[in-house]
Amino acid sequence: STSSTLTPVQSQQIKDKIKQQIATEMATAYATNLVNSLTENCFEKCVFQPSNNLNSVESKCIDDCASKFMRTWNVISKAYISRINSN
């Protein structure tokens, strides 16, 4: 046995750390995708003449759109996670 050989415990610790890093990167990508999708969808739907400020109609539209988008995203995410966990 050489000093570079990992014990089963060390090997598992490395695997767990890699899994955690992947999960963190996936969560970051997921959040980025969510923000980008929400911004694109709600901006296109609610802002017809871009300016430095949103008027009250645009602001309400974006609030409503973002809320609806988040609810829908959560339903889809829960269904996806449920499907992954059942396999």
Short mmCIF file of C-alpha atoms in Angstrom, two decimals:
data_model
loop_
_atom_site.label_atom_id
_atom_site.label_comp_id
_atom_site.label_asym_id
_atom_site.label_seq_id
_atom_site.Cartn_x
_atom_site.Cartn_y
_atom_site.Cartn_z
CA SER A 1 0.00 0.00 0.00
CA THR A 2 1.35 3.43 -0.93
CA SER A 3 0.72 6.71 0.81
CA SER A 4 -1.26 7.97 -2.21
CA THR A 5 -3.94 5.28 -1.80
CA LEU A 6 -7.17 6.62 -0.38
CA THR A 7 -9.10 4.84 2.30
CA PRO A 8 -12.77 4.13 1.57
CA VAL A 9 -13.71 6.90 4.00
CA GLN A 10 -11.43 9.42 2.28
CA SER A 11 -12.75 8.38 -1.11
CA GLN A 12 -16.34 8.86 0.07
CA GLN A 13 -15.49 12.27 1.56
CA ILE A 14 -14.05 13.38 -1.79
CA LYS A 15 -17.12 12.09 -3.65
CA ASP A 16 -19.42 13.88 -1.20
CA LYS A 17 -17.48 17.13 -1.61
CA ILE A 18 -17.66 16.88 -5.41
CA LYS A 19 -21.41 16.16 -5.25
CA GLN A 20 -21.88 19.22 -3.03
CA GLN A 21 -19.89 21.41 -5.43
CA ILE A 22 -21.96 20.16 -8.37
CA ALA A 23 -25.19 20.78 -6.45
CA THR A 24 -24.05 24.33 -5.64
CA GLU A 25 -23.14 25.02 -9.27
CA MET A 26 -26.46 23.61 -10.44
CA ALA A 27 -28.35 25.75 -7.93
CA THR A 28 -26.48 28.84 -9.15
CA ALA A 29 -27.22 28.00 -12.78
CA TYR A 30 -30.86 27.33 -11.87
CA ALA A 31 -31.19 30.70 -10.12
CA THR A 32 -29.49 32.51 -13.01
CA ASN A 33 -31.80 30.83 -15.51
CA LEU A 34 -34.82 31.72 -13.39
CA VAL A 35 -33.86 35.41 -13.18
CA ASN A 36 -33.04 35.60 -16.89
CA SER A 37 -36.29 33.91 -17.91
CA LEU A 38 -38.38 36.02 -15.55
CA THR A 39 -36.72 39.23 -16.72
CA GLU A 40 -37.11 38.38 -20.39
CA ASN A 41 -40.74 37.23 -20.13
CA CYS A 42 -42.02 39.97 -17.85
CA PHE A 43 -40.08 42.78 -19.51
CA GLU A 44 -41.39 41.83 -22.95
CA LYS A 45 -44.94 41.51 -21.62
CA CYS A 46 -45.04 44.67 -19.50
CA VAL A 47 -42.65 47.32 -20.85
CA PHE A 48 -43.56 48.76 -24.22
CA GLN A 49 -41.51 51.95 -24.16
CA PRO A 50 -38.31 51.41 -22.13
CA SER A 51 -37.15 54.41 -20.13
CA ASN A 52 -35.17 55.12 -16.97
CA ASN A 53 -38.21 54.46 -14.76
CA LEU A 54 -41.23 52.19 -14.73
CA ASN A 55 -44.64 53.81 -14.60
CA SER A 56 -47.24 52.45 -12.17
CA VAL A 57 -48.94 50.27 -14.80
CA GLU A 58 -45.63 48.71 -15.85
CA SER A 59 -44.61 48.21 -12.23
CA LYS A 60 -47.87 46.44 -11.34
CA CYS A 61 -47.69 44.34 -14.48
CA ILE A 62 -44.12 43.25 -13.66
CA ASP A 63 -45.09 42.45 -10.05
CA ASP A 64 -48.03 40.32 -11.21
CA CYS A 65 -46.01 38.68 -13.97
CA ALA A 66 -43.12 37.85 -11.63
CA SER A 67 -45.46 36.36 -9.03
CA LYS A 68 -47.23 34.21 -11.62
CA PHE A 69 -43.91 33.19 -13.16
CA MET A 70 -42.49 32.16 -9.76
CA ARG A 71 -45.59 30.14 -8.87
CA THR A 72 -45.43 28.34 -12.21
CA TRP A 73 -41.67 27.77 -11.90
CA ASN A 74 -42.15 26.29 -8.41
CA VAL A 75 -44.86 23.89 -9.60
CA ILE A 76 -42.66 22.72 -12.47
CA SER A 77 -39.61 22.40 -10.20
CA LYS A 78 -41.50 20.35 -7.61
CA ALA A 79 -42.82 18.01 -10.31
CA TYR A 80 -39.32 17.64 -11.77
CA ILE A 81 -37.73 16.94 -8.38
CA SER A 82 -40.48 14.45 -7.57
CA ARG A 83 -39.85 12.65 -10.84
CA ILE A 84 -36.09 12.53 -10.21
CA ASN A 85 -36.59 11.22 -6.68
CA SER A 86 -39.00 8.50 -7.81
CA ASN A 87 -36.44 7.02 -10.23
#
